[in-house]
């Protein structure tokens, strides 16, 4: 069995990545998204993630900020997580349970690597950049909604092709992942993190692809923690 998590909105309280370097440039979620939507409207980028990272790079260039790893990862170590997340991963780490945990995000891989989570999971997959002389240049891997499926398949391959996959996501951007995991007989957990959660859950679950709906609480007594504990115990018992 392997456990795979979206990052923003699933492990954090925010549905959008919170990059301090953009806030340092004067951007809020609202003004950032307005500019991303403009890029799509004008045909400067074919879809959301291309537009998002084009905007990200343009903003840094306009503010004469080099796209060094230090700048890109500014504030990562202080990233706010949902209640109990850090202790949850410590408690259920692969070193203690034999069950591996992975993060698959459309956010920046290096940034997530630098958060507390980076050292607590068995792998982080996200957006990467080509580097030249220590500076991030163009996007190398753009991890879109559909690309998440390719990554899940890659992770399966690293784990003997297992179909015992539990996927945790919080919104419509996880639809492709949810559909794939359902198609292989895995389990989907919808993590309710904001006021739109119930509506998004209903849209996603029209075909019954979501198995569980839990609040974004990972503390020891939470539904998520109790559920994962039980699943791990079942796997351990089966292996005896």
Tab-separated table of C-alpha atoms in Angstrom:
chain	number	residue	atom	x	y	z
A	1	UNK	CA	0.000	0.000	0.000
A	2	UNK	CA	1.150	3.535	-0.777
A	3	UNK	CA	-0.351	6.850	0.315
A	4	UNK	CA	-0.273	9.842	-2.053
A	5	UNK	CA	-1.193	13.399	-1.109
A	6	UNK	CA	-1.892	16.602	-2.940
A	7	UNK	CA	-0.187	19.497	-1.100
A	8	UNK	CA	-1.994	22.845	-1.273
A	9	UNK	CA	-5.421	22.622	0.334
A	10	UNK	CA	-4.836	19.029	1.414
A	11	UNK	CA	-1.850	19.364	3.735
A	12	UNK	CA	-2.075	23.169	3.981
A	13	UNK	CA	-5.095	25.419	4.660
A	14	UNK	CA	-4.680	27.195	1.310
A	15	UNK	CA	-6.057	25.958	-2.006
A	16	UNK	CA	-3.460	28.028	-3.881
A	17	UNK	CA	0.310	27.893	-3.301
A	18	UNK	CA	1.459	30.636	-0.929
A	19	UNK	CA	4.808	31.863	-2.212
A	20	UNK	CA	6.209	34.653	0.014
A	21	UNK	CA	8.394	35.905	-2.856
A	22	UNK	CA	5.236	36.889	-4.778
A	23	UNK	CA	3.750	38.589	-1.726
A	24	UNK	CA	7.040	40.449	-1.354
A	25	UNK	CA	6.365	41.772	-4.853
A	26	UNK	CA	2.970	43.089	-3.705
A	27	UNK	CA	0.714	40.317	-5.016
A	28	UNK	CA	-2.261	38.813	-3.220
A	29	UNK	CA	-4.068	35.663	-4.348
A	30	UNK	CA	-6.689	37.873	-5.998
A	31	UNK	CA	-4.311	40.091	-7.952
A	32	UNK	CA	-2.150	37.129	-8.917
A	33	UNK	CA	-5.094	35.144	-10.249
A	34	UNK	CA	-6.353	38.186	-12.146
A	35	UNK	CA	-3.059	38.345	-13.973
A	36	UNK	CA	-3.007	34.584	-14.621
A	37	UNK	CA	-6.511	34.784	-16.112
A	38	UNK	CA	-5.385	37.673	-18.321
A	39	UNK	CA	-2.519	35.547	-19.696
A	40	UNK	CA	-4.998	32.811	-20.635
A	41	UNK	CA	-7.504	35.280	-22.107
A	42	UNK	CA	-4.853	36.846	-24.323
A	43	UNK	CA	-3.597	33.452	-25.481
A	44	UNK	CA	-0.155	33.926	-23.950
A	45	UNK	CA	-0.425	30.498	-22.316
A	46	UNK	CA	-2.522	27.462	-23.311
A	47	UNK	CA	-3.850	26.511	-19.880
A	48	UNK	CA	-3.877	27.449	-16.198
A	49	UNK	CA	-0.559	26.018	-15.019
A	50	UNK	CA	1.397	27.362	-17.986
A	51	UNK	CA	-0.165	30.768	-17.360
A	52	UNK	CA	0.506	30.565	-13.627
A	53	UNK	CA	4.216	29.862	-13.964
A	54	UNK	CA	4.663	32.331	-16.814
A	55	UNK	CA	3.128	34.952	-14.521
A	56	UNK	CA	5.325	33.818	-11.620
A	57	UNK	CA	8.511	34.204	-13.667
A	58	UNK	CA	7.393	37.521	-15.200
A	59	UNK	CA	6.670	39.010	-11.766
A	60	UNK	CA	10.106	38.115	-10.444
A	61	UNK	CA	11.767	39.497	-13.593
A	62	UNK	CA	9.805	42.754	-13.356
A	63	UNK	CA	10.985	43.166	-9.776
A	64	UNK	CA	14.595	42.348	-10.630
A	65	UNK	CA	14.554	39.282	-8.421
A	66	UNK	CA	16.746	36.416	-9.582
A	67	UNK	CA	15.065	33.023	-9.709
A	68	UNK	CA	17.624	31.437	-7.450
A	69	UNK	CA	16.612	28.475	-5.318
A	70	UNK	CA	16.871	30.616	-2.200
A	71	UNK	CA	14.435	33.186	-3.586
A	72	UNK	CA	12.011	30.601	-4.951
A	73	UNK	CA	12.001	28.743	-1.633
A	74	UNK	CA	11.762	31.864	0.526
A	75	UNK	CA	9.567	31.148	3.548
A	76	UNK	CA	9.127	27.439	2.806
A	77	UNK	CA	10.255	26.363	6.258
A	78	UNK	CA	7.473	28.505	7.781
A	79	UNK	CA	4.683	27.113	5.594
A	80	UNK	CA	1.487	26.723	7.578
A	81	UNK	CA	0.142	23.164	7.596
A	82	UNK	CA	-3.256	21.796	8.524
A	83	UNK	CA	-3.741	20.755	12.144
A	84	UNK	CA	-1.694	17.703	13.080
A	85	UNK	CA	0.022	17.202	9.713
A	86	UNK	CA	3.598	17.164	11.005
A	87	UNK	CA	2.878	14.720	13.845
A	88	UNK	CA	0.765	12.578	11.497
A	89	UNK	CA	3.696	11.988	9.140
A	90	UNK	CA	6.057	11.362	12.020
A	91	UNK	CA	3.680	8.799	13.501
A	92	UNK	CA	2.986	6.951	10.247
A	93	UNK	CA	6.396	7.345	8.587
A	94	UNK	CA	7.648	4.509	6.421
A	95	UNK	CA	10.510	3.942	8.861
A	96	UNK	CA	7.944	3.067	11.541
A	97	UNK	CA	5.163	1.439	9.520
A	98	UNK	CA	6.739	0.232	6.287
A	99	UNK	CA	4.102	2.232	4.378
A	100	UNK	CA	5.419	4.891	2.015
A	101	UNK	CA	4.013	8.408	1.651
A	102	UNK	CA	4.373	10.682	-1.381
A	103	UNK	CA	3.378	14.244	-2.237
A	104	UNK	CA	2.237	14.956	-5.799
A	105	UNK	CA	1.661	18.661	-6.363
A	106	UNK	CA	1.271	21.210	-9.125
A	107	UNK	CA	3.297	23.512	-6.904
A	108	UNK	CA	7.059	23.919	-7.004
A	109	UNK	CA	8.914	20.750	-5.976
A	110	UNK	CA	11.902	22.559	-4.448
A	111	UNK	CA	9.594	24.675	-2.308
A	112	UNK	CA	7.738	21.658	-0.916
A	113	UNK	CA	11.069	19.872	-0.396
A	114	UNK	CA	12.109	22.771	1.846
A	115	UNK	CA	8.972	22.627	3.999
A	116	UNK	CA	8.755	20.409	7.082
A	117	UNK	CA	6.978	17.857	4.877
A	118	UNK	CA	9.992	17.358	2.618
A	119	UNK	CA	11.875	15.389	5.269
A	120	UNK	CA	8.856	13.396	6.430
A	121	UNK	CA	7.693	11.746	3.194
A	122	UNK	CA	9.327	9.276	0.836
A	123	UNK	CA	9.150	11.483	-2.234
A	124	UNK	CA	7.914	14.837	-3.534
A	125	UNK	CA	6.827	15.309	-7.143
A	126	UNK	CA	6.064	18.786	-8.453
A	127	UNK	CA	6.959	21.511	-10.920
A	128	UNK	CA	10.672	21.793	-11.693
A	129	UNK	CA	12.769	24.297	-13.619
A	130	UNK	CA	15.769	24.046	-15.871
A	131	UNK	CA	18.802	25.540	-14.141
A	132	UNK	CA	21.711	27.534	-15.504
A	133	UNK	CA	24.508	28.886	-13.295
A	134	UNK	CA	22.358	28.387	-10.190
A	135	UNK	CA	19.365	30.239	-11.624
A	136	UNK	CA	16.012	28.652	-12.451
A	137	UNK	CA	15.082	29.353	-16.066
A	138	UNK	CA	12.198	27.844	-17.990
A	139	UNK	CA	9.841	25.244	-16.571
A	140	UNK	CA	11.227	21.745	-17.040
A	141	UNK	CA	8.393	19.599	-15.701
A	142	UNK	CA	4.915	21.146	-15.541
A	143	UNK	CA	2.838	18.935	-13.304
A	144	UNK	CA	-0.706	19.585	-14.528
A	145	UNK	CA	-3.842	17.792	-13.351
A	146	UNK	CA	-3.475	15.116	-16.047
A	147	UNK	CA	0.271	14.774	-15.463
A	148	UNK	CA	-0.474	13.747	-11.863
A	149	UNK	CA	-1.750	10.443	-13.245
A	150	UNK	CA	1.607	9.770	-14.940
A	151	UNK	CA	3.371	10.453	-11.652
A	152	UNK	CA	1.061	8.142	-9.705
A	153	UNK	CA	1.815	5.412	-12.240
A	154	UNK	CA	5.540	6.102	-11.834
A	155	UNK	CA	5.228	5.772	-8.063
A	156	UNK	CA	3.304	2.515	-8.512
A	157	UNK	CA	6.159	1.230	-10.652
A	158	UNK	CA	8.606	2.007	-7.867
A	159	UNK	CA	6.449	-0.049	-5.506
A	160	UNK	CA	6.055	-3.323	-7.415
A	161	UNK	CA	3.125	-1.977	-9.432
A	162	UNK	CA	0.816	-2.000	-6.420
A	163	UNK	CA	-2.796	-0.961	-6.955
A	164	UNK	CA	-3.250	-0.469	-3.223
A	165	UNK	CA	-3.158	3.288	-3.556
A	166	UNK	CA	-4.854	5.777	-1.257
A	167	UNK	CA	-5.054	9.275	-2.741
A	168	UNK	CA	-5.806	12.392	-0.689
A	169	UNK	CA	-7.017	15.524	-2.499
A	170	UNK	CA	-9.091	18.586	-1.806
A	171	UNK	CA	-10.563	19.932	-5.020
A	172	UNK	CA	-11.428	19.866	-8.699
A	173	UNK	CA	-7.758	19.934	-9.708
A	174	UNK	CA	-7.513	16.418	-8.269
A	175	UNK	CA	-10.212	15.022	-10.552
A	176	UNK	CA	-7.863	13.207	-12.945
A	177	UNK	CA	-5.986	11.626	-10.038
A	178	UNK	CA	-9.227	10.615	-8.318
A	179	UNK	CA	-10.573	9.052	-11.519
A	180	UNK	CA	-7.376	7.101	-12.136
A	181	UNK	CA	-7.075	5.786	-8.591
A	182	UNK	CA	-10.725	4.729	-8.707
A	183	UNK	CA	-10.138	2.942	-12.025
A	184	UNK	CA	-7.382	0.742	-10.543
A	185	UNK	CA	-9.425	-0.144	-7.477
A	186	UNK	CA	-7.623	2.220	-5.134
A	187	UNK	CA	-9.189	4.450	-2.498
A	188	UNK	CA	-9.899	8.181	-2.710
A	189	UNK	CA	-10.120	10.469	0.299
A	190	UNK	CA	-11.565	13.945	-0.162
A	191	UNK	CA	-10.066	16.389	2.338
A	192	UNK	CA	-12.568	19.158	3.139
A	193	UNK	CA	-10.567	22.309	3.727
A	194	UNK	CA	-12.779	25.321	2.907
A	195	UNK	CA	-16.286	26.623	2.245
A	196	UNK	CA	-16.244	25.271	-1.327
A	197	UNK	CA	-15.383	21.735	-0.250
A	198	UNK	CA	-18.920	20.350	-0.129
A	199	UNK	CA	-19.762	21.742	-3.592
A	200	UNK	CA	-16.514	20.442	-5.096
A	201	UNK	CA	-17.038	17.062	-3.473
A	202	UNK	CA	-20.527	16.764	-4.966
A	203	UNK	CA	-19.197	17.635	-8.442
A	204	UNK	CA	-16.376	15.117	-8.184
A	205	UNK	CA	-18.469	12.337	-6.727
A	206	UNK	CA	-21.254	12.266	-9.333
A	207	UNK	CA	-19.869	8.908	-10.487
A	208	UNK	CA	-19.076	7.654	-7.003
A	209	UNK	CA	-15.300	7.937	-7.297
A	210	UNK	CA	-14.732	9.320	-3.773
A	211	UNK	CA	-14.650	6.747	-0.980
A	212	UNK	CA	-14.276	8.992	2.049
A	213	UNK	CA	-14.939	12.629	2.957
A	214	UNK	CA	-12.952	13.897	5.945
A	215	UNK	CA	-12.232	17.340	7.348
A	216	UNK	CA	-8.698	18.705	6.956
A	217	UNK	CA	-7.652	17.592	10.420
A	218	UNK	CA	-4.700	15.228	10.818
A	219	UNK	CA	-4.482	15.219	14.608
A	220	UNK	CA	-4.195	11.892	16.432
A	221	UNK	CA	-7.930	11.655	17.170
A	222	UNK	CA	-9.084	12.859	13.732
A	223	UNK	CA	-11.028	10.832	11.179
A	224	UNK	CA	-8.074	10.841	8.784
A	225	UNK	CA	-5.602	9.666	11.389
A	226	UNK	CA	-7.898	6.921	12.649
A	227	UNK	CA	-8.675	5.782	9.109
A	228	UNK	CA	-4.999	5.598	8.075
A	229	UNK	CA	-4.090	3.824	11.303
A	230	UNK	CA	-6.698	1.162	10.572
A	231	UNK	CA	-5.548	0.705	6.957
A	232	UNK	CA	-1.930	0.300	8.027
A	233	UNK	CA	-2.931	-2.240	10.675
A	234	UNK	CA	-4.842	-4.233	8.033
A	235	UNK	CA	-1.809	-4.276	5.729
A	236	UNK	CA	0.468	-5.374	8.577
A	237	UNK	CA	-1.988	-8.123	9.587
A	238	UNK	CA	-2.233	-9.352	5.988
A	239	UNK	CA	1.535	-9.569	5.816
A	240	UNK	CA	1.807	-11.861	8.815
